Short mmCIF file of C-alpha atoms and ligand atoms in Angstrom, two decimals:
data_model
loop_
_atom_site.label_atom_id
_atom_site.label_comp_id
_atom_site.label_asym_id
_atom_site.label_seq_id
_atom_site.Cartn_x
_atom_site.Cartn_y
_atom_site.Cartn_z
CA MET A 293 -0.06 0.02 0.09
CA SER A 294 1.61 2.88 -0.94
CA GLY A 295 1.90 5.81 1.48
CA TYR A 296 3.50 3.78 4.16
CA ILE A 297 7.03 4.31 4.11
CA GLN A 298 9.79 2.40 5.78
CA GLU A 299 12.22 5.23 7.11
CA ASP A 300 14.65 4.42 9.79
CA ILE A 301 16.14 7.55 11.48
CA ALA A 302 18.18 7.24 14.94
CA PRO A 303 16.58 8.45 18.04
CA GLU A 304 18.59 11.60 18.63
CA GLU A 305 17.93 12.67 14.51
CA LEU A 306 14.12 11.84 15.15
CA ALA A 307 14.10 13.83 18.53
CA GLN A 308 15.16 16.86 16.83
CA ARG A 309 13.14 16.41 13.71
CA SER A 310 10.39 15.87 16.16
CA GLU A 311 10.90 19.05 17.88
CA LEU A 312 11.16 21.17 14.67
CA ALA A 313 7.89 19.43 13.55
CA SER A 314 5.99 20.26 16.53
CA SER A 315 7.99 24.33 16.75
CA ILE A 316 6.34 25.32 13.32
CA ALA A 317 3.30 23.44 13.69
CA GLY A 318 2.60 25.36 16.78
CA SER A 319 4.00 28.16 15.37
CA VAL A 320 1.64 28.38 12.30
CA ARG A 321 -1.52 27.17 14.81
CA GLU A 322 -0.96 30.45 16.40
CA LEU A 323 -0.97 32.16 13.57
CA ILE A 324 -4.44 30.29 12.57
CA GLU A 325 -6.09 32.00 15.73
CA ALA A 326 -4.32 34.95 15.42
CA THR A 327 -6.14 34.99 11.73
CA VAL A 328 -9.88 33.99 12.90
CA ARG A 329 -9.21 36.48 15.42
CA THR A 330 -7.49 39.63 14.34
CA GLU A 331 -9.31 42.75 14.45
CA VAL A 332 -6.33 45.12 12.57
CA GLY A 333 -6.73 47.11 9.31
CA ALA A 334 -5.89 46.99 5.69
CA SER A 335 -2.10 47.89 5.52
CA ASP A 336 -1.37 45.07 8.35
CA ILE A 337 -2.83 42.94 6.83
CA ALA A 338 -0.93 43.64 3.97
CA GLU A 339 2.06 43.44 6.10
CA ALA A 340 1.59 40.55 7.20
CA ARG A 341 0.64 38.81 4.13
CA ARG A 342 3.87 39.77 2.68
CA LEU A 343 5.66 38.42 5.61
CA ILE A 344 3.33 34.89 5.80
CA GLU A 345 4.14 34.68 1.47
CA ALA A 346 8.01 35.33 2.25
CA ALA A 347 7.97 32.16 5.18
CA THR A 348 6.02 29.95 2.63
CA GLU A 349 8.88 30.57 0.44
CA ILE A 350 11.11 29.14 3.01
CA LEU A 351 9.61 26.09 3.49
CA ARG A 352 9.02 25.54 -0.38
CA LYS A 353 12.88 25.60 -0.77
CA ASP A 354 12.38 22.10 0.27
CA GLN A 355 9.33 19.90 -0.03
CA LEU A 356 8.17 16.07 -0.01
CA PRO A 357 6.84 15.00 -3.12
CA GLY A 358 3.61 15.20 -1.57
CA ALA A 359 1.72 14.03 1.14
CA TYR A 360 3.74 13.00 4.65
CA GLY A 361 2.43 9.61 4.70
CA ILE A 362 2.58 7.03 7.63
CA ARG A 363 6.35 6.57 7.90
CA PHE A 364 7.81 3.41 10.23
CA ASN A 365 11.36 2.54 11.84
CA SER A 366 12.08 -0.87 11.60
CA ASP A 367 11.68 -1.12 16.10
CA GLY A 368 7.54 -0.42 14.78
CA SER A 369 7.63 2.91 15.65
CA LYS A 370 5.38 5.16 14.11
CA ARG A 371 5.17 8.63 12.71
CA SER A 372 1.62 10.05 11.61
CA TRP A 373 3.16 13.55 11.19
CA GLY A 374 0.59 14.63 8.43
CA ASN A 375 -2.21 13.26 10.00
CA ALA A 376 -5.23 15.53 10.38
CA VAL A 377 -6.02 15.17 14.09
CA LEU A 378 -2.31 13.52 15.39
CA GLY A 379 0.08 15.01 12.93
CA ARG A 380 2.61 17.01 14.82
CA ARG A 381 3.46 18.75 11.34
CA ASN A 382 0.21 19.87 10.76
CA PRO A 383 -1.24 23.01 12.12
CA ILE A 384 -4.59 22.04 10.82
CA ALA A 385 -4.42 19.16 13.53
CA PRO A 386 -5.91 20.34 17.22
CA PRO A 387 -3.41 18.14 17.83
CA VAL A 388 -4.68 15.18 19.58
CA VAL A 389 -2.27 13.31 21.65
CA LEU A 390 -3.53 9.77 22.54
CA HIS A 391 -3.07 7.75 26.11
CA HIS A 392 -3.41 4.33 25.81
CA GLU A 393 -4.08 2.49 28.89
CA PRO A 394 -4.70 -1.44 28.89
CA ASP A 395 -8.14 -1.27 28.34
CA HIS A 396 -9.68 2.45 26.82
CA THR A 397 -7.25 5.19 25.03
CA TRP A 398 -8.40 8.74 26.52
CA THR A 399 -7.17 12.29 25.50
CA GLU A 400 -7.87 15.58 26.73
CA VAL A 401 -7.50 18.78 24.18
CA GLU A 402 -8.39 22.27 23.79
CA LEU A 403 -10.13 23.59 21.36
CA GLY A 404 -9.74 27.40 20.46
CA PRO A 405 -11.74 29.73 17.91
CA ALA A 406 -10.42 28.11 15.07
CA TYR A 407 -12.61 25.04 15.32
CA GLU A 408 -15.85 27.35 16.09
CA GLY A 409 -19.46 25.80 14.45
CA PRO A 410 -22.78 27.62 16.08
CA ALA A 411 -21.17 30.65 18.16
CA GLY A 412 -18.74 29.92 20.70
CA LEU A 413 -19.59 25.93 20.51
CA VAL A 414 -17.09 23.45 18.39
CA HIS A 415 -17.96 22.33 14.77
CA GLY A 416 -19.84 19.51 14.80
CA GLY A 417 -17.60 18.23 12.50
CA VAL A 418 -14.65 18.84 14.07
CA LEU A 419 -15.79 16.32 17.12
CA ALA A 420 -16.71 13.78 14.66
CA LEU A 421 -13.01 14.10 13.20
CA ILE A 422 -11.50 13.86 16.83
CA LEU A 423 -14.11 10.78 17.48
CA ASP A 424 -13.02 9.29 14.27
CA GLN A 425 -9.06 8.92 15.11
CA LEU A 426 -9.52 8.58 18.80
CA LEU A 427 -11.88 5.53 18.24
CA GLY A 428 -9.86 4.17 14.98
CA SER A 429 -6.50 4.44 17.10
CA THR A 430 -8.38 2.82 20.22
CA ALA A 431 -8.84 -0.47 17.89
CA GLU A 432 -5.67 -0.03 16.39
CA PHE A 433 -3.56 -0.02 19.88
CA GLN A 434 -5.80 -3.22 20.91
CA GLY A 435 -4.16 -5.12 17.92
CA VAL A 436 -7.16 -5.11 15.87
CA PRO A 437 -7.03 -2.02 13.59
CA GLY A 438 -8.91 -1.16 10.39
CA MET A 439 -10.37 1.91 8.27
CA THR A 440 -13.50 3.49 9.29
CA GLY A 441 -16.90 1.41 7.74
CA THR A 442 -19.19 3.37 9.76
CA LEU A 443 -18.88 6.32 12.18
CA ASN A 444 -22.49 6.90 14.01
CA VAL A 445 -22.32 10.42 16.23
CA ARG A 446 -24.58 11.32 19.01
CA TYR A 447 -24.67 14.94 19.86
CA ARG A 448 -26.42 14.79 23.48
CA ARG A 449 -25.82 18.55 23.90
CA ALA A 450 -23.60 21.59 22.68
CA THR A 451 -19.78 21.43 23.31
CA PRO A 452 -18.20 24.59 24.51
CA LEU A 453 -15.00 25.69 22.68
CA GLY A 454 -11.92 24.89 25.60
CA GLN A 455 -10.96 21.94 27.06
CA ILE A 456 -13.01 18.93 26.00
CA ARG A 457 -11.89 15.10 27.00
CA GLY A 458 -12.45 11.96 24.42
CA GLU A 459 -12.39 8.59 25.74
CA ALA A 460 -12.86 5.58 23.98
CA ARG A 461 -13.30 1.87 24.12
CA VAL A 462 -13.57 -1.81 21.82
CA ASP A 463 -16.93 -3.00 22.51
CA ARG A 464 -16.44 -5.95 20.51
CA VAL A 465 -14.96 -7.66 17.65
CA GLU A 466 -16.65 -9.57 14.73
CA GLY A 467 -14.66 -11.54 11.99
CA VAL A 468 -12.61 -8.13 10.42
CA LYS A 469 -14.79 -5.62 12.18
CA THR A 470 -14.13 -4.03 15.29
CA PHE A 471 -16.73 -2.07 17.07
CA VAL A 472 -15.80 1.07 19.22
CA ARG A 473 -17.50 3.30 21.46
CA GLY A 474 -16.20 6.20 22.34
CA THR A 475 -17.20 9.76 24.46
CA ILE A 476 -16.70 13.76 24.30
CA THR A 477 -17.25 15.20 27.88
CA SER A 478 -16.91 18.62 28.04
CA ALA A 479 -17.43 20.32 31.43
CA GLY A 480 -17.96 17.38 33.56
CA GLU A 481 -20.69 16.12 31.11
CA VAL A 482 -20.85 14.00 27.75
CA SER A 483 -21.75 15.95 25.03
CA ALA A 484 -21.05 13.38 22.55
CA GLU A 485 -21.06 9.91 21.85
CA ALA A 486 -19.84 7.29 18.98
CA GLU A 487 -19.68 3.93 18.04
CA GLY A 488 -17.83 3.07 14.76
CA ILE A 489 -16.97 0.03 12.85
CA PHE A 490 -13.74 0.02 11.81
CA ILE A 491 -12.63 -2.91 9.18
CA LEU A 492 -9.39 -4.10 8.00
CA PRO A 493 -9.69 -3.80 4.20
CA LYS A 494 -8.89 -6.77 1.98
CA TRP A 495 -5.44 -5.51 1.00
CA ALA A 496 -4.56 -5.88 4.53
CA ARG A 497 -5.81 -9.25 5.22
CA GLY A 498 -2.94 -12.02 5.81
CA GLU A 499 0.04 -10.54 4.23
CA VAL A 500 0.61 -7.44 6.27
CA SER A 501 3.40 -7.69 8.08
CA ASP A 502 3.40 -7.38 12.10
CA VAL A 503 5.39 -4.19 11.99
CA LEU A 504 2.67 -2.71 10.19
CA ARG A 505 -0.30 -4.20 12.38
CA LYS A 506 1.12 -3.44 15.58
CA SER A 507 2.66 -0.43 15.76
CA VAL A 508 1.02 2.34 17.18
CA GLY A 509 3.03 5.64 17.42
CA GLU A 510 3.02 9.55 17.72
CA GLY A 511 1.67 11.52 15.50
C1 LIG B 264 -2.50 -3.56 9.32
C2 LIG B 264 -2.83 -2.70 8.64
C3 LIG B 264 -4.05 -1.76 8.77
C4 LIG B 264 -4.86 -1.23 8.02
C5 LIG B 264 -5.81 -0.17 8.44
C6 LIG B 264 -4.80 1.25 8.89
C7 LIG B 264 -5.96 1.56 9.96
C8 LIG B 264 -5.05 2.32 10.75
C9 LIG B 264 -5.56 3.68 11.29
C10 LIG B 264 -5.68 4.03 12.69
C11 LIG B 264 -6.44 5.10 12.78
C12 LIG B 264 -7.71 5.36 12.07
C13 LIG B 264 -8.72 6.93 12.23
C14 LIG B 264 -9.04 7.41 11.29
C15 LIG B 264 -9.64 6.54 10.18
C16 LIG B 264 -9.97 6.88 8.99
O1 LIG B 264 -9.52 7.79 8.47
S1 LIG B 264 -10.18 6.10 7.80
C17 LIG B 264 -10.44 7.21 6.44
C18 LIG B 264 -12.21 6.82 6.24
N1 LIG B 264 -12.59 5.57 5.48
C19 LIG B 264 -12.42 4.78 4.51
O2 LIG B 264 -11.54 5.79 3.54
C20 LIG B 264 -13.00 3.20 4.38
C21 LIG B 264 -13.44 3.37 2.63
N2 LIG B 264 -14.05 1.93 2.38
C22 LIG B 264 -13.19 1.33 2.27
O3 LIG B 264 -11.84 1.10 1.67
C23 LIG B 264 -14.03 -0.36 2.46
O4 LIG B 264 -15.15 -0.17 2.14
C24 LIG B 264 -13.77 -1.13 3.87
C25 LIG B 264 -14.45 -0.35 4.81
C26 LIG B 264 -12.26 -1.84 3.99
C27 LIG B 264 -14.89 -2.53 3.56
O5 LIG B 264 -14.30 -2.95 2.61
P1 LIG B 264 -13.58 -4.50 2.49
O6 LIG B 264 -12.14 -4.88 2.70
O7 LIG B 264 -13.79 -4.90 1.08
O8 LIG B 264 -14.98 -5.07 2.92
P2 LIG B 264 -15.96 -6.55 2.57
O9 LIG B 264 -14.83 -7.72 2.79
O10 LIG B 264 -16.72 -5.94 1.86
O11 LIG B 264 -16.58 -6.54 4.22
C28 LIG B 264 -15.95 -7.05 5.44
C29 LIG B 264 -17.47 -6.59 6.30
O12 LIG B 264 -17.47 -5.44 6.87
C30 LIG B 264 -18.77 -5.20 6.65
N3 LIG B 264 -19.08 -3.43 5.76
C31 LIG B 264 -18.26 -3.51 4.77
N4 LIG B 264 -18.28 -2.29 4.62
C32 LIG B 264 -18.93 -1.52 5.78
C33 LIG B 264 -19.02 -0.36 6.63
N5 LIG B 264 -19.06 0.88 5.72
N6 LIG B 264 -19.92 -0.41 7.47
C34 LIG B 264 -19.72 -1.36 8.05
N7 LIG B 264 -19.85 -3.24 7.92
C35 LIG B 264 -19.26 -2.86 6.69
C36 LIG B 264 -19.53 -6.49 5.39
O13 LIG B 264 -20.56 -6.35 5.76
C37 LIG B 264 -18.78 -7.18 5.79
O14 LIG B 264 -19.36 -8.01 7.38
P3 LIG B 264 -19.07 -9.99 7.63
O15 LIG B 264 -19.78 -10.20 6.21
O16 LIG B 264 -17.81 -10.01 7.82
O17 LIG B 264 -20.11 -9.31 8.62
#
């Protein structure tokens, strides 16, 4: 399957690249928030655009040919740095950091003004995005990975912008299908709940290496 790339990087070098990725993405994330909230006038906007375009040009000096993909070290550690939810290189990602416990996976993340839907509230699609990844990664960590076949989300109450907590656990496994349930909690109350069916695709049945199947890594 293309996009899955074996790329061994020594731990020290990896730590350095990881720090660089997080720092640039963090700066751009701040830029996104500042853009959403800015009230400055035309001349400040023009100056900001000039600087942003100059920064973009610097980054364009050396680019991957396409998306980041999913990269592995031969020890099985994995990097999904372009991932839209977890990706440490991706300023669109909140970013979500997942904590895997023996029987469940959780995350706590701050969703600011860039994730607004209804006034002052988190966009429902953003919650679905986070739930998709949280539930999918939970299945993966439990050794029963799959692509999202179905994701049902029930929005029980509005989720204000700010800190949310996500939690998920595998409910059951039926053949190639893993059923995972999860919740989003905000201010101590469940605001959304989801069930996902994650299906090991045909191309991954049988012939996929254990490294790929079992590796669980960071964004
Ligand atoms: C080792 C490598 C790991 C590979 C996996 C990596 C994933 C590791 C990522 C971790 C974190 C992910 C978090 C982000 C997750 C995304 O964002 S994934 C992206 C969004 N999803 C997609 O793009 C999926 C697109 N759809 C497909 O590729 C295929 O339709 C599917 C879902 C893989 C199923 O196709 P298939 O392999 O041909 O399945 P098929 O053999 O026809 O059916 C198998 C069973 O599933 C049922 N089924 C089929 N489709 C569906 C469906 N949509 N809903 C419910 N049931 C269904 C069938 O009825 C059948 O049931 P049984 O007869 O066994 O009871």
